[in-house]
C-alpha cells in the first residue's frame, strides 16, 4: 500500500528547473532512498514533500493509516503536513543549541497537545496532565534512543552522532508515519555510520515507520534500502532495487561522468 506519492512534480526557480517530473511511490513500511550527485535536486524534493516549497506543478499525495483516501498535501503548511504524519531531519543539524536534550524533544510534542493556550496559562488540571504525558513520551523516546542519561545536558554539548540521534528523537516526538532523513550519515566516521545502520533498522521496527532518506554514503544506501530513486539535474534517471541501481549505466555515468565501459 502506498503511503506517499508524488505525481509529475516540477519545482522551478525562475529559469532553473530544480526538480522535473518527479514521480515517486513510497510503500508503507518501506525504507527508500533518494540519491544523486550534488545539486541533483534531492533536498528540493524533500522541501516540496514537507511544504517548505509549493511546487510549480504536480501533486504530493499522502495516505495516512487513519484515512480511507489519499490526502493532497501539495503546498500545505509544514506544520499541517507534520500533523498528518510526516516528520523530517535536516542535512545541517537544527537543534536548539541552548536548550537541554529534553527541552528539544518536548518542543516537538506541541503538535499533539490536547489543551489550549489559556489552559496552559492558568495551569488547569487538563494542561498539567498534558504536560506530564508529553514529558513521559519524551523520556520514553530518549530512553529508546540511548539519550535518557543526557536529558538535562545542553544539546550543543553532545557529540555529533548523538546530536543526530537527538534530532531524530525530536522528529519521532511528532508521532510520524513517514520519517524523512536528509543525509543522516553526513560527517560521520565509518564506525558511526555502521552504528547508524543498526539505529535506522531499530527505529523503523520500534516505531512502525516508513523511512525515506537522502544519502551520499553509497555503502549505507545499498545495504539498507528496499528501493532507490536516482536524480540527476532534477530528473529521475533510474529507480529500482539496490542491485538494479548499482548496475544501471545511467547512474554510473551520472556519478562518474563517463560510461562504465569507456
Short mmCIF file of C-alpha atoms in Angstrom, two decimals:
data_model
loop_
_atom_site.label_atom_id
_atom_site.label_comp_id
_atom_site.label_asym_id
_atom_site.label_seq_id
_atom_site.Cartn_x
_atom_site.Cartn_y
_atom_site.Cartn_z
CA UNK A 1 0.00 0.00 0.00
CA UNK A 2 1.34 3.43 -0.97
CA UNK A 3 1.93 5.91 1.83
CA UNK A 4 3.37 8.78 -0.22
CA UNK A 5 3.19 9.58 -3.91
CA UNK A 6 4.42 12.50 -5.96
CA UNK A 7 2.84 12.89 -9.37
CA UNK A 8 4.60 14.86 -12.11
CA UNK A 9 6.10 17.31 -9.62
CA UNK A 10 8.04 20.23 -11.11
CA UNK A 11 9.83 22.80 -8.96
CA UNK A 12 11.11 25.78 -10.88
CA UNK A 13 13.01 28.81 -9.56
CA UNK A 14 12.94 31.45 -12.28
CA UNK A 15 14.55 29.80 -15.27
CA UNK A 16 16.05 26.95 -13.24
CA UNK A 17 14.15 23.68 -13.03
CA UNK A 18 15.38 22.11 -9.79
CA UNK A 19 13.02 19.12 -9.92
CA UNK A 20 11.48 17.93 -13.17
CA UNK A 21 8.61 15.43 -13.43
CA UNK A 22 9.24 13.72 -10.09
CA UNK A 23 7.19 10.55 -9.65
CA UNK A 24 7.88 8.54 -6.52
CA UNK A 25 5.79 5.92 -4.74
CA UNK A 26 6.80 5.07 -1.18
CA UNK A 27 5.11 1.97 0.22
CA UNK A 28 4.11 1.66 3.86
CA UNK A 29 6.93 0.09 5.88
CA UNK A 30 9.48 0.63 3.13
CA UNK A 31 12.96 2.04 3.57
CA UNK A 32 13.61 4.05 0.41
CA UNK A 33 16.48 6.29 -0.62
CA UNK A 34 16.86 9.30 -2.89
CA UNK A 35 20.37 9.63 -4.30
CA UNK A 36 22.19 11.66 -6.90
CA UNK A 37 25.18 13.96 -7.40
CA UNK A 38 25.40 17.29 -5.58
CA UNK A 39 22.87 19.74 -7.00
CA UNK A 40 20.63 16.99 -8.36
CA UNK A 41 17.53 18.37 -6.59
CA UNK A 42 17.26 15.92 -3.70
CA UNK A 43 16.73 18.38 -0.84
CA UNK A 44 14.42 20.43 -3.06
CA UNK A 45 12.30 17.30 -3.46
CA UNK A 46 12.18 16.89 0.33
CA UNK A 47 11.24 20.56 0.70
CA UNK A 48 8.34 20.09 -1.70
CA UNK A 49 7.10 17.00 0.15
CA UNK A 50 7.26 18.76 3.55
CA UNK A 51 5.66 22.03 2.45
CA UNK A 52 8.74 24.25 2.54
CA UNK A 53 8.16 24.85 -1.18
CA UNK A 54 4.95 24.77 -3.16
CA UNK A 55 5.71 23.02 -6.45
CA UNK A 56 5.31 24.86 -9.72
CA UNK A 57 3.09 21.98 -10.85
CA UNK A 58 2.23 18.43 -9.88
CA UNK A 59 0.84 16.83 -6.74
CA UNK A 60 2.02 15.32 -3.45
CA UNK A 61 -0.37 12.72 -2.03
CA UNK A 62 -0.29 11.16 1.45
CA UNK A 63 -2.32 8.15 2.58
CA UNK A 64 -2.25 8.10 6.41
CA UNK A 65 -3.40 4.98 8.23
CA UNK A 66 -6.39 6.79 9.75
CA UNK A 67 -7.74 7.97 6.39
CA UNK A 68 -9.66 5.95 3.80
CA UNK A 69 -8.45 8.04 0.88
CA UNK A 70 -5.24 9.83 0.00
CA UNK A 71 -4.87 13.48 1.00
CA UNK A 72 -3.49 16.08 -1.37
CA UNK A 73 -0.84 17.84 0.72
CA UNK A 74 0.59 19.90 -2.13
CA UNK A 75 1.61 23.31 -0.81
CA UNK A 76 0.17 22.81 2.67
CA UNK A 77 2.00 24.48 5.56
CA UNK A 78 4.82 22.41 7.06
CA UNK A 79 3.11 22.24 10.46
CA UNK A 80 -0.08 20.85 8.89
CA UNK A 81 1.92 18.25 6.97
CA UNK A 82 3.68 17.28 10.20
CA UNK A 83 0.29 16.87 11.85
CA UNK A 84 -0.73 14.47 9.08
CA UNK A 85 2.22 12.20 9.81
CA UNK A 86 5.39 13.35 8.04
CA UNK A 87 8.47 14.36 10.04
CA UNK A 88 11.96 15.18 8.84
CA UNK A 89 15.52 15.89 9.83
CA UNK A 90 17.89 18.24 8.03
CA UNK A 91 21.26 17.97 6.32
CA UNK A 92 22.61 20.56 8.75
CA UNK A 93 21.56 19.70 12.29
CA UNK A 94 18.97 22.20 13.53
CA UNK A 95 18.76 21.70 17.26
CA UNK A 96 18.01 24.46 19.77
CA UNK A 97 21.58 24.60 21.00
CA UNK A 98 20.98 26.43 24.26
CA UNK A 99 18.13 24.15 25.31
CA UNK A 100 18.54 20.82 27.02
CA UNK A 101 18.14 17.46 25.34
CA UNK A 102 14.74 17.03 26.99
CA UNK A 103 13.57 20.52 26.05
CA UNK A 104 14.49 19.94 22.39
CA UNK A 105 12.22 16.90 22.27
CA UNK A 106 9.43 18.47 24.36
CA UNK A 107 9.13 21.29 21.83
CA UNK A 108 8.04 18.81 19.18
CA UNK A 109 5.17 17.43 21.27
CA UNK A 110 3.17 20.67 20.93
CA UNK A 111 1.84 19.20 17.67
CA UNK A 112 -0.28 16.72 19.62
CA UNK A 113 -1.26 18.60 22.80
CA UNK A 114 -4.90 18.33 23.87
CA UNK A 115 -5.15 21.60 25.78
CA UNK A 116 -5.26 25.23 24.67
CA UNK A 117 -3.24 28.36 25.42
CA UNK A 118 -5.49 29.55 28.25
CA UNK A 119 -5.34 26.13 29.92
CA UNK A 120 -1.56 26.35 29.87
CA UNK A 121 -1.57 29.90 31.29
CA UNK A 122 -3.88 29.01 34.18
CA UNK A 123 -2.28 25.61 34.79
CA UNK A 124 -5.58 23.73 34.64
CA UNK A 125 -5.68 20.01 35.51
CA UNK A 126 -6.03 19.21 31.80
CA UNK A 127 -2.89 21.20 30.98
CA UNK A 128 -0.93 19.59 33.80
CA UNK A 129 -1.97 16.12 32.63
CA UNK A 130 -1.00 17.02 29.08
CA UNK A 131 2.42 18.25 30.16
CA UNK A 132 3.00 15.13 32.23
CA UNK A 133 2.04 12.92 29.28
CA UNK A 134 4.36 14.87 26.97
CA UNK A 135 7.26 14.52 29.41
CA UNK A 136 6.60 10.80 29.78
CA UNK A 137 6.58 10.39 26.00
CA UNK A 138 9.85 12.28 25.66
CA UNK A 139 11.54 10.23 28.35
CA UNK A 140 10.39 7.07 26.58
CA UNK A 141 11.87 8.29 23.29
CA UNK A 142 15.15 9.36 24.86
CA UNK A 143 15.41 6.01 26.62
CA UNK A 144 14.76 4.12 23.37
CA UNK A 145 17.37 6.19 21.54
CA UNK A 146 20.00 5.90 24.26
CA UNK A 147 19.89 9.54 25.37
CA UNK A 148 17.98 9.39 28.65
CA UNK A 149 21.10 9.86 30.81
CA UNK A 150 21.80 13.09 28.89
CA UNK A 151 18.33 14.61 29.14
CA UNK A 152 19.47 17.61 31.21
CA UNK A 153 22.58 18.34 29.13
CA UNK A 154 22.67 21.19 26.63
CA UNK A 155 22.15 19.80 23.15
CA UNK A 156 25.24 21.67 21.94
CA UNK A 157 27.41 19.68 24.36
CA UNK A 158 26.57 16.34 22.73
CA UNK A 159 28.96 14.61 20.32
CA UNK A 160 27.97 14.86 16.67
CA UNK A 161 26.47 11.37 16.41
CA UNK A 162 24.31 11.89 19.49
CA UNK A 163 23.10 15.22 18.11
CA UNK A 164 21.91 13.31 15.06
CA UNK A 165 20.07 10.87 17.32
CA UNK A 166 18.52 13.76 19.22
CA UNK A 167 17.28 15.36 16.02
CA UNK A 168 15.65 12.07 15.10
CA UNK A 169 14.13 11.80 18.61
CA UNK A 170 12.61 15.24 18.14
CA UNK A 171 11.12 14.16 14.81
CA UNK A 172 9.71 11.00 16.40
CA UNK A 173 8.03 13.10 19.10
CA UNK A 174 5.56 14.28 16.43
CA UNK A 175 4.34 10.65 16.05
CA UNK A 176 5.08 10.33 12.32
CA UNK A 177 4.19 7.52 9.95
CA UNK A 178 6.79 8.71 7.43
CA UNK A 179 10.24 9.88 8.51
CA UNK A 180 12.41 11.79 6.05
CA UNK A 181 16.14 11.75 6.81
CA UNK A 182 18.30 14.26 4.94
CA UNK A 183 21.86 12.86 4.85
CA UNK A 184 21.81 11.21 8.28
CA UNK A 185 25.38 9.89 7.86
CA UNK A 186 26.87 13.26 6.88
CA UNK A 187 30.02 13.96 8.89
CA UNK A 188 30.13 10.53 10.49
CA UNK A 189 33.15 8.27 10.63
CA UNK A 190 32.91 4.60 9.48
CA UNK A 191 32.11 3.30 12.97
CA UNK A 192 29.36 5.88 13.47
CA UNK A 193 27.96 5.04 10.04
CA UNK A 194 27.79 1.33 10.90
CA UNK A 195 26.03 2.19 14.15
CA UNK A 196 23.62 4.43 12.23
CA UNK A 197 22.63 1.50 10.01
CA UNK A 198 21.58 -0.53 13.05
CA UNK A 199 19.91 2.53 14.54
CA UNK A 200 17.74 3.13 11.45
CA UNK A 201 16.66 -0.51 11.40
CA UNK A 202 15.83 -0.23 15.10
CA UNK A 203 13.64 2.85 14.87
CA UNK A 204 11.81 1.53 11.81
CA UNK A 205 10.90 -1.60 13.75
CA UNK A 206 10.25 0.01 17.14
CA UNK A 207 8.06 2.83 15.82
CA UNK A 208 6.48 1.12 12.80
CA UNK A 209 7.95 3.72 10.46
CA UNK A 210 8.28 4.19 6.76
CA UNK A 211 11.62 5.88 6.05
CA UNK A 212 12.71 7.93 3.04
CA UNK A 213 16.26 9.23 3.13
CA UNK A 214 18.73 11.27 1.14
CA UNK A 215 22.23 9.92 1.47
CA UNK A 216 25.62 10.17 -0.27
CA UNK A 217 27.15 7.24 1.61
CA UNK A 218 26.59 4.54 -1.01
CA UNK A 219 27.57 1.59 1.18
CA UNK A 220 24.87 2.62 3.63
CA UNK A 221 22.30 3.18 0.88
CA UNK A 222 22.93 -0.16 -0.81
CA UNK A 223 22.89 -2.05 2.47
CA UNK A 224 19.78 -0.57 3.97
CA UNK A 225 17.40 0.41 1.15
CA UNK A 226 14.47 -1.55 -0.21
CA UNK A 227 14.04 0.84 -3.12
CA UNK A 228 16.18 3.64 -4.57
CA UNK A 229 15.37 6.69 -6.71
CA UNK A 230 18.18 8.46 -8.55
CA UNK A 231 18.05 12.15 -9.51
CA UNK A 232 20.37 13.98 -11.90
CA UNK A 233 19.81 17.64 -12.79
CA UNK A 234 16.32 17.38 -11.29
CA UNK A 235 15.25 14.40 -13.39
CA UNK A 236 14.68 10.83 -12.25
CA UNK A 237 17.14 8.78 -14.26
CA UNK A 238 16.61 5.45 -12.50
CA UNK A 239 14.59 3.68 -9.82
CA UNK A 240 14.74 0.14 -8.52
CA UNK A 241 16.36 -2.22 -6.05
CA UNK A 242 19.96 -1.69 -4.89
CA UNK A 243 21.19 -4.39 -7.31
CA UNK A 244 19.38 -2.76 -10.21
CA UNK A 245 20.75 0.68 -9.37
CA UNK A 246 24.35 -0.49 -8.97
CA UNK A 247 24.28 -1.94 -12.48
CA UNK A 248 22.40 0.91 -14.16
CA UNK A 249 24.56 2.60 -16.81
CA UNK A 250 22.81 5.98 -16.46
CA UNK A 251 23.54 6.00 -12.74
CA UNK A 252 27.19 5.06 -13.26
CA UNK A 253 27.58 7.83 -15.83
CA UNK A 254 25.89 10.43 -13.58
CA UNK A 255 28.27 9.67 -10.71
CA UNK A 256 31.45 9.10 -12.66
CA UNK A 257 30.87 11.41 -15.61
CA UNK A 258 31.86 8.66 -18.06
CA UNK A 259 30.37 5.50 -19.50
CA UNK A 260 31.10 2.47 -17.34
CA UNK A 261 32.92 0.68 -20.15
CA UNK A 262 34.73 3.74 -21.52
#
